[in-house]
């Protein structure tokens, strides 16, 4: 079986790996580079049971298991590391706890730890770019091909709804199945197939070179912005095994650039984020910043991903819309899509909650400009 995967992000890479492990002939079409967007700029945080009580629970638990197992079967390093997680808040100027030493001694006074959220048994982290690249290399080692190009349409058999090929930069790649895994850019595929809308939410982040100065403590903190906005900001801090620390906050909604390489952070948001980071710990000094960046997370109307067969087409599949859990849920998504294509049904995870047909298809005329 020949399968073309549109998108070289973490979901596309994991899908390529699990399909190639089943002996499929896989071609991954990527217009920019592997892990060019959120798959290279996300936090990489993993949680076993943080989706409990939601339709995502089984997908997350299976993925967490796979994340722990994959380092044992793939000879590569992507910084997989179990970690603990804490929640808390940053005391404001008028709060009497402003000068109180933090429970975690690497944090500044007034960073109050309110709850121990997890143990190393239930949370972990990977470096997202390293993980995505490693999964792609593992797929290539099993025969998958990575092709640079932009997918612009699908070709169907005459008088049928069954896919025959994918248009890539004017050429036709013959195939038995197509998987659309382009993150928020999956929206563009709604011009050539029936797909619900996928939106992009921009998240700025800073990456610091912190070496061994930050222990494996993920932080989820409320921060009261004492500038004129007065906003309450949710700040996330993710120390990685390679000695870098990823800090993010201040998501916004802006138009999605056509080219993932054109994604840029808002300078004001980065400035605010830097000021927040410097308040959290003396470790986060300006000279230790190694990346000022932003990415667009793919989201859907109901907050759940689209994983499954594309409506009114044979041989077309979609895997996108994972929002903040894209790195976590990519292995189980890739495994389930591989099962669906090869066996006709997913066995490892029930994909019913993520059926694309649960949402109305986007009118493709809305994507066209005059």
CSV table of C-alpha atoms in Angstrom, one decimal:
chain,number,residue,atom,x,y,z
A,1,UNK,CA,0.0,0.0,0.0
A,2,UNK,CA,1.2,3.5,-0.9
A,3,UNK,CA,0.3,6.4,1.4
A,4,UNK,CA,1.0,10.1,1.0
A,5,UNK,CA,1.1,12.1,4.2
A,6,UNK,CA,0.6,15.9,3.8
A,7,UNK,CA,2.6,17.6,6.6
A,8,UNK,CA,5.9,17.0,8.2
A,9,UNK,CA,4.9,17.9,11.8
A,10,UNK,CA,4.7,15.6,14.7
A,11,UNK,CA,1.4,14.0,13.7
A,12,UNK,CA,2.7,13.4,10.2
A,13,UNK,CA,6.0,12.0,11.4
A,14,UNK,CA,4.3,9.6,13.9
A,15,UNK,CA,1.8,8.5,11.3
A,16,UNK,CA,4.7,7.9,8.8
A,17,UNK,CA,6.5,5.8,11.5
A,18,UNK,CA,3.6,3.6,12.4
A,19,UNK,CA,2.6,3.1,8.7
A,20,UNK,CA,6.1,2.2,7.7
A,21,UNK,CA,6.4,-0.2,10.6
A,22,UNK,CA,3.4,-2.0,9.0
A,23,UNK,CA,5.2,-2.2,5.6
A,24,UNK,CA,3.4,0.6,3.9
A,25,UNK,CA,5.2,2.7,1.2
A,26,UNK,CA,5.1,6.2,2.7
A,27,UNK,CA,5.8,9.6,1.2
A,28,UNK,CA,5.7,12.6,3.5
A,29,UNK,CA,5.1,15.9,1.6
A,30,UNK,CA,6.4,18.9,3.5
A,31,UNK,CA,6.4,22.5,2.1
A,32,UNK,CA,8.9,24.0,4.6
A,33,UNK,CA,10.9,21.6,6.8
A,34,UNK,CA,10.2,18.9,9.4
A,35,UNK,CA,8.9,20.4,12.6
A,36,UNK,CA,8.7,23.8,11.0
A,37,UNK,CA,5.7,25.0,13.0
A,38,UNK,CA,4.2,24.1,16.4
A,39,UNK,CA,5.9,20.7,16.3
A,40,UNK,CA,9.3,22.5,16.7
A,41,UNK,CA,8.2,25.3,19.0
A,42,UNK,CA,5.8,23.8,21.5
A,43,UNK,CA,6.6,23.0,25.1
A,44,UNK,CA,6.7,19.2,24.8
A,45,UNK,CA,4.9,18.5,28.1
A,46,UNK,CA,3.3,15.1,28.5
A,47,UNK,CA,0.6,14.0,31.0
A,48,UNK,CA,-0.9,10.7,31.6
A,49,UNK,CA,-4.2,11.6,33.2
A,50,UNK,CA,-4.8,15.3,32.7
A,51,UNK,CA,-7.6,14.6,30.2
A,52,UNK,CA,-9.5,12.3,32.6
A,53,UNK,CA,-13.2,12.7,32.2
A,54,UNK,CA,-13.0,14.0,28.7
A,55,UNK,CA,-13.1,12.3,25.3
A,56,UNK,CA,-9.4,12.7,25.0
A,57,UNK,CA,-8.6,10.5,28.0
A,58,UNK,CA,-8.0,7.2,26.2
A,59,UNK,CA,-6.0,8.9,23.5
A,60,UNK,CA,-3.8,10.6,26.0
A,61,UNK,CA,-3.2,7.5,28.1
A,62,UNK,CA,-2.2,5.4,25.1
A,63,UNK,CA,0.0,8.2,23.9
A,64,UNK,CA,1.7,8.6,27.3
A,65,UNK,CA,2.4,4.8,27.2
A,66,UNK,CA,3.9,5.1,23.7
A,67,UNK,CA,6.1,8.0,24.7
A,68,UNK,CA,7.6,5.9,27.4
A,69,UNK,CA,8.1,2.9,25.1
A,70,UNK,CA,9.4,4.6,22.0
A,71,UNK,CA,12.9,5.4,23.4
A,72,UNK,CA,13.3,1.7,24.0
A,73,UNK,CA,12.6,0.8,20.3
A,74,UNK,CA,14.2,3.7,18.4
A,75,UNK,CA,17.9,4.3,18.7
A,76,UNK,CA,17.7,8.1,18.9
A,77,UNK,CA,17.6,10.8,21.6
A,78,UNK,CA,14.8,13.4,21.9
A,79,UNK,CA,15.2,14.2,25.6
A,80,UNK,CA,12.4,12.1,27.0
A,81,UNK,CA,12.4,12.8,30.8
A,82,UNK,CA,9.9,12.1,33.6
A,83,UNK,CA,9.2,15.2,35.6
A,84,UNK,CA,7.0,16.7,38.4
A,85,UNK,CA,4.5,19.5,37.9
A,86,UNK,CA,3.4,22.3,40.3
A,87,UNK,CA,0.8,25.0,40.2
A,88,UNK,CA,0.9,28.3,42.0
A,89,UNK,CA,0.9,32.1,41.6
A,90,UNK,CA,3.2,35.1,41.6
A,91,UNK,CA,2.4,37.4,44.6
A,92,UNK,CA,1.5,40.9,43.6
A,93,UNK,CA,3.3,44.0,44.9
A,94,UNK,CA,0.8,44.5,47.7
A,95,UNK,CA,0.6,40.9,48.7
A,96,UNK,CA,2.4,40.2,52.0
A,97,UNK,CA,3.8,37.0,50.5
A,98,UNK,CA,5.8,39.1,48.0
A,99,UNK,CA,9.0,38.6,50.0
A,100,UNK,CA,8.3,35.0,51.2
A,101,UNK,CA,10.9,32.5,49.9
A,102,UNK,CA,9.5,30.1,47.4
A,103,UNK,CA,9.1,26.4,48.2
A,104,UNK,CA,11.3,25.7,45.2
A,105,UNK,CA,14.6,27.3,45.9
A,106,UNK,CA,15.4,28.2,42.3
A,107,UNK,CA,12.4,30.5,42.1
A,108,UNK,CA,12.3,34.1,43.3
A,109,UNK,CA,10.6,35.2,46.5
A,110,UNK,CA,6.9,35.6,46.1
A,111,UNK,CA,6.5,32.7,43.6
A,112,UNK,CA,4.0,30.7,45.7
A,113,UNK,CA,3.7,27.0,45.1
A,114,UNK,CA,0.1,26.0,45.8
A,115,UNK,CA,-0.2,22.5,44.6
A,116,UNK,CA,1.9,19.5,43.7
A,117,UNK,CA,0.1,18.4,40.5
A,118,UNK,CA,1.9,15.2,39.5
A,119,UNK,CA,4.8,12.8,40.0
A,120,UNK,CA,7.4,11.4,37.6
A,121,UNK,CA,5.0,8.5,37.1
A,122,UNK,CA,2.3,10.7,35.5
A,123,UNK,CA,4.1,13.6,33.7
A,124,UNK,CA,7.2,13.9,31.5
A,125,UNK,CA,8.7,16.0,28.7
A,126,UNK,CA,10.3,15.7,25.3
A,127,UNK,CA,12.1,18.2,23.1
A,128,UNK,CA,9.4,18.6,20.4
A,129,UNK,CA,11.7,19.3,17.5
A,130,UNK,CA,14.0,16.5,18.4
A,131,UNK,CA,11.1,14.1,18.9
A,132,UNK,CA,9.5,15.0,15.6
A,133,UNK,CA,12.8,14.7,13.7
A,134,UNK,CA,13.6,11.4,15.4
A,135,UNK,CA,10.2,9.9,14.4
A,136,UNK,CA,10.7,11.1,10.8
A,137,UNK,CA,14.2,9.5,10.7
A,138,UNK,CA,12.8,6.3,12.2
A,139,UNK,CA,10.2,6.2,9.4
A,140,UNK,CA,12.8,6.9,6.8
A,141,UNK,CA,14.9,4.1,8.2
A,142,UNK,CA,12.0,1.8,7.4
A,143,UNK,CA,11.7,3.1,3.8
A,144,UNK,CA,9.6,6.2,4.1
A,145,UNK,CA,10.4,9.1,1.7
A,146,UNK,CA,10.4,12.8,2.7
A,147,UNK,CA,9.6,15.0,-0.2
A,148,UNK,CA,9.8,18.8,-0.3
A,149,UNK,CA,6.8,20.3,-1.9
A,150,UNK,CA,3.4,21.8,-1.4
A,151,UNK,CA,0.2,19.7,-1.8
A,152,UNK,CA,-2.4,21.6,-3.7
A,153,UNK,CA,-5.1,19.0,-4.4
A,154,UNK,CA,-6.2,15.4,-4.8
A,155,UNK,CA,-7.0,13.5,-7.9
A,156,UNK,CA,-9.9,10.9,-7.9
A,157,UNK,CA,-10.6,8.0,-10.1
A,158,UNK,CA,-13.1,8.9,-13.0
A,159,UNK,CA,-16.7,8.8,-11.9
A,160,UNK,CA,-15.7,7.8,-8.3
A,161,UNK,CA,-15.0,9.3,-4.9
A,162,UNK,CA,-11.9,7.2,-4.4
A,163,UNK,CA,-8.5,9.0,-4.3
A,164,UNK,CA,-6.0,8.2,-7.0
A,165,UNK,CA,-3.2,10.7,-6.3
A,166,UNK,CA,-2.1,14.0,-4.8
A,167,UNK,CA,-1.1,17.1,-6.7
A,168,UNK,CA,2.3,18.3,-5.5
A,169,UNK,CA,3.8,21.4,-7.2
A,170,UNK,CA,2.1,20.5,-10.5
A,171,UNK,CA,3.0,16.8,-10.4
A,172,UNK,CA,0.7,13.9,-9.5
A,173,UNK,CA,1.9,11.4,-6.8
A,174,UNK,CA,-0.1,8.2,-7.4
A,175,UNK,CA,-1.3,6.8,-4.1
A,176,UNK,CA,-3.8,4.5,-2.4
A,177,UNK,CA,-4.4,6.8,0.6
A,178,UNK,CA,-3.8,10.4,1.7
A,179,UNK,CA,-3.5,11.7,5.2
A,180,UNK,CA,-3.9,15.4,5.8
A,181,UNK,CA,-1.8,16.3,8.8
A,182,UNK,CA,-0.9,20.0,8.3
A,183,UNK,CA,-1.8,21.4,11.6
A,184,UNK,CA,-3.8,24.7,11.2
A,185,UNK,CA,-2.8,24.7,7.5
A,186,UNK,CA,-5.1,21.7,7.1
A,187,UNK,CA,-7.7,24.4,6.6
A,188,UNK,CA,-6.3,24.8,3.0
A,189,UNK,CA,-7.3,21.2,2.2
A,190,UNK,CA,-10.9,22.2,2.6
A,191,UNK,CA,-10.7,23.4,-0.9
A,192,UNK,CA,-10.1,19.9,-2.2
A,193,UNK,CA,-12.1,17.8,0.3
A,194,UNK,CA,-14.9,18.0,2.8
A,195,UNK,CA,-13.3,19.1,6.0
A,196,UNK,CA,-14.5,21.0,9.1
A,197,UNK,CA,-12.9,24.3,9.9
A,198,UNK,CA,-9.5,24.3,11.6
A,199,UNK,CA,-8.3,27.5,13.2
A,200,UNK,CA,-4.9,28.7,14.4
A,201,UNK,CA,-4.2,30.2,17.8
A,202,UNK,CA,-0.8,31.9,18.2
A,203,UNK,CA,1.3,31.2,21.2
A,204,UNK,CA,4.5,33.2,21.8
A,205,UNK,CA,7.4,31.6,23.8
A,206,UNK,CA,10.9,32.2,25.0
A,207,UNK,CA,13.6,29.5,25.2
A,208,UNK,CA,16.4,30.0,27.7
A,209,UNK,CA,19.7,28.2,28.0
A,210,UNK,CA,19.5,27.3,31.7
A,211,UNK,CA,21.9,24.3,31.8
A,212,UNK,CA,21.6,22.5,35.1
A,213,UNK,CA,20.2,25.5,37.0
A,214,UNK,CA,16.5,24.5,36.6
A,215,UNK,CA,15.4,21.1,37.9
A,216,UNK,CA,12.7,19.0,36.2
A,217,UNK,CA,9.8,21.0,37.6
A,218,UNK,CA,7.0,22.0,35.2
A,219,UNK,CA,5.2,25.1,36.4
A,220,UNK,CA,1.7,26.3,35.8
A,221,UNK,CA,1.5,29.8,37.4
A,222,UNK,CA,-1.1,32.6,37.6
A,223,UNK,CA,0.6,36.0,37.2
A,224,UNK,CA,-1.2,39.3,37.8
A,225,UNK,CA,0.0,41.7,35.1
A,226,UNK,CA,0.6,44.9,37.1
A,227,UNK,CA,0.8,47.1,34.0
A,228,UNK,CA,-2.1,49.1,32.7
A,229,UNK,CA,-3.8,45.9,31.4
A,230,UNK,CA,-4.2,44.3,34.8
A,231,UNK,CA,-4.7,40.9,33.2
A,232,UNK,CA,-4.4,37.6,34.9
A,233,UNK,CA,-2.0,35.6,32.8
A,234,UNK,CA,-1.4,31.8,32.9
A,235,UNK,CA,2.3,31.1,32.6
A,236,UNK,CA,3.8,27.7,31.8
A,237,UNK,CA,7.5,26.8,32.4
A,238,UNK,CA,9.0,23.6,30.9
A,239,UNK,CA,12.6,22.6,31.6
A,240,UNK,CA,14.0,20.1,29.2
A,241,UNK,CA,16.6,17.4,29.4
A,242,UNK,CA,19.0,19.3,27.0
A,243,UNK,CA,19.3,22.2,29.4
A,244,UNK,CA,16.8,24.5,27.7
A,245,UNK,CA,13.7,25.9,29.4
A,246,UNK,CA,10.6,26.8,27.4
A,247,UNK,CA,8.3,29.6,28.8
A,248,UNK,CA,5.0,30.5,27.3
A,249,UNK,CA,1.9,32.7,27.9
A,250,UNK,CA,-0.2,35.4,26.2
A,251,UNK,CA,-1.9,33.4,23.4
A,252,UNK,CA,-3.8,35.4,20.8
A,253,UNK,CA,-5.8,35.0,17.6
A,254,UNK,CA,-4.4,36.6,14.4
A,255,UNK,CA,-4.6,35.7,10.7
A,256,UNK,CA,-2.7,32.5,9.8
A,257,UNK,CA,0.2,33.1,7.3
A,258,UNK,CA,0.1,30.9,4.3
A,259,UNK,CA,3.8,30.0,4.8
A,260,UNK,CA,4.7,28.5,8.2
A,261,UNK,CA,8.1,30.0,7.8
A,262,UNK,CA,6.5,33.5,8.0
A,263,UNK,CA,5.2,32.9,11.5
A,264,UNK,CA,6.6,35.6,13.8
A,265,UNK,CA,6.0,36.5,17.4
A,266,UNK,CA,4.5,39.8,18.4
A,267,UNK,CA,7.3,42.0,19.8
A,268,UNK,CA,5.1,43.4,22.6
A,269,UNK,CA,4.0,40.0,23.7
A,270,UNK,CA,7.6,38.8,23.8
A,271,UNK,CA,8.6,41.8,25.8
A,272,UNK,CA,5.8,41.1,28.4
A,273,UNK,CA,6.8,37.5,28.5
A,274,UNK,CA,10.4,38.3,29.1
A,275,UNK,CA,9.4,40.6,32.0
A,276,UNK,CA,7.3,37.8,33.5
A,277,UNK,CA,10.2,35.3,33.2
A,278,UNK,CA,12.6,37.6,34.9
A,279,UNK,CA,10.1,38.0,37.8
A,280,UNK,CA,9.9,34.2,38.2
A,281,UNK,CA,13.6,33.5,38.7
A,282,UNK,CA,17.1,35.1,38.5
A,283,UNK,CA,18.0,32.1,36.2
A,284,UNK,CA,16.0,33.7,33.4
A,285,UNK,CA,18.4,36.4,32.4
A,286,UNK,CA,18.2,38.2,29.0
A,287,UNK,CA,21.6,37.0,27.9
A,288,UNK,CA,20.4,33.4,28.3
A,289,UNK,CA,17.6,33.7,25.8
A,290,UNK,CA,18.2,31.5,22.8
A,291,UNK,CA,14.9,31.8,21.0
A,292,UNK,CA,12.1,34.4,20.7
A,293,UNK,CA,9.4,32.6,18.8
A,294,UNK,CA,5.7,31.9,18.2
A,295,UNK,CA,3.6,29.0,16.8
A,296,UNK,CA,0.1,28.4,15.7
A,297,UNK,CA,-1.8,25.6,17.5
A,298,UNK,CA,-4.6,23.9,15.5
A,299,UNK,CA,-8.0,24.1,17.1
A,300,UNK,CA,-11.5,23.1,16.1
A,301,UNK,CA,-15.0,24.4,17.0
A,302,UNK,CA,-15.5,21.9,19.7
A,303,UNK,CA,-11.9,21.7,20.9
A,304,UNK,CA,-11.4,18.1,19.9
A,305,UNK,CA,-9.1,16.9,17.1
A,306,UNK,CA,-10.1,15.6,13.7
A,307,UNK,CA,-8.9,12.0,13.4
A,308,UNK,CA,-10.4,9.7,10.9
A,309,UNK,CA,-11.8,9.3,7.4
A,310,UNK,CA,-12.7,12.4,5.4
A,311,UNK,CA,-16.5,12.5,4.6
A,312,UNK,CA,-17.7,11.6,1.1
A,313,UNK,CA,-14.3,10.3,0.0
A,314,UNK,CA,-12.5,7.0,-0.1
A,315,UNK,CA,-8.9,6.8,0.8
A,316,UNK,CA,-8.7,10.3,2.4
A,317,UNK,CA,-7.9,10.7,6.1
A,318,UNK,CA,-7.3,13.7,8.4
A,319,UNK,CA,-5.3,14.0,11.6
A,320,UNK,CA,-5.2,17.6,13.0
A,321,UNK,CA,-6.8,19.9,15.6
A,322,UNK,CA,-4.9,18.7,18.7
A,323,UNK,CA,-4.6,22.1,20.3
A,324,UNK,CA,-2.3,22.2,23.3
A,325,UNK,CA,-1.9,18.3,23.3
A,326,UNK,CA,-0.4,17.8,19.9
A,327,UNK,CA,3.0,16.6,21.1
A,328,UNK,CA,1.4,14.3,23.8
A,329,UNK,CA,-1.2,12.8,21.5
A,330,UNK,CA,0.8,12.4,18.3
A,331,UNK,CA,2.0,8.8,18.9
A,332,UNK,CA,-1.4,7.3,19.5
A,333,UNK,CA,-2.9,9.4,16.7
A,334,UNK,CA,-0.3,8.0,14.3
A,335,UNK,CA,-0.8,4.5,15.5
A,336,UNK,CA,-4.6,4.7,15.2
A,337,UNK,CA,-4.5,6.3,11.7
A,338,UNK,CA,-2.1,3.5,10.6
A,339,UNK,CA,-4.5,0.9,11.9
A,340,UNK,CA,-7.5,2.6,10.2
A,341,UNK,CA,-5.7,2.7,6.9
A,342,UNK,CA,-4.2,-0.8,7.0
A,343,UNK,CA,-7.0,-2.7,8.8
A,344,UNK,CA,-10.1,-0.6,8.2
A,345,UNK,CA,-10.5,0.2,11.9
A,346,UNK,CA,-8.5,1.6,14.8
A,347,UNK,CA,-7.9,-1.0,17.5
A,348,UNK,CA,-5.7,0.8,20.0
A,349,UNK,CA,-8.0,3.8,20.6
A,350,UNK,CA,-11.7,4.5,19.8
A,351,UNK,CA,-11.7,7.3,17.2
A,352,UNK,CA,-15.4,7.9,17.4
A,353,UNK,CA,-15.2,11.1,19.4
A,354,UNK,CA,-12.8,12.6,16.8
A,355,UNK,CA,-14.8,11.6,13.7
A,356,UNK,CA,-14.6,14.6,11.2
A,357,UNK,CA,-18.2,14.1,10.3
A,358,UNK,CA,-19.3,15.3,13.8
A,359,UNK,CA,-18.8,18.9,12.6
A,360,UNK,CA,-20.1,20.6,9.5
A,361,UNK,CA,-17.7,20.9,6.5
A,362,UNK,CA,-16.3,24.3,5.7
A,363,UNK,CA,-17.6,26.0,2.6
A,364,UNK,CA,-14.6,26.1,0.3
A,365,UNK,CA,-15.7,29.4,-1.2
A,366,UNK,CA,-14.7,31.1,2.1
A,367,UNK,CA,-11.1,30.3,1.4
A,368,UNK,CA,-11.0,31.9,-2.0
A,369,UNK,CA,-10.0,35.5,-2.5
A,370,UNK,CA,-11.0,37.6,-5.4
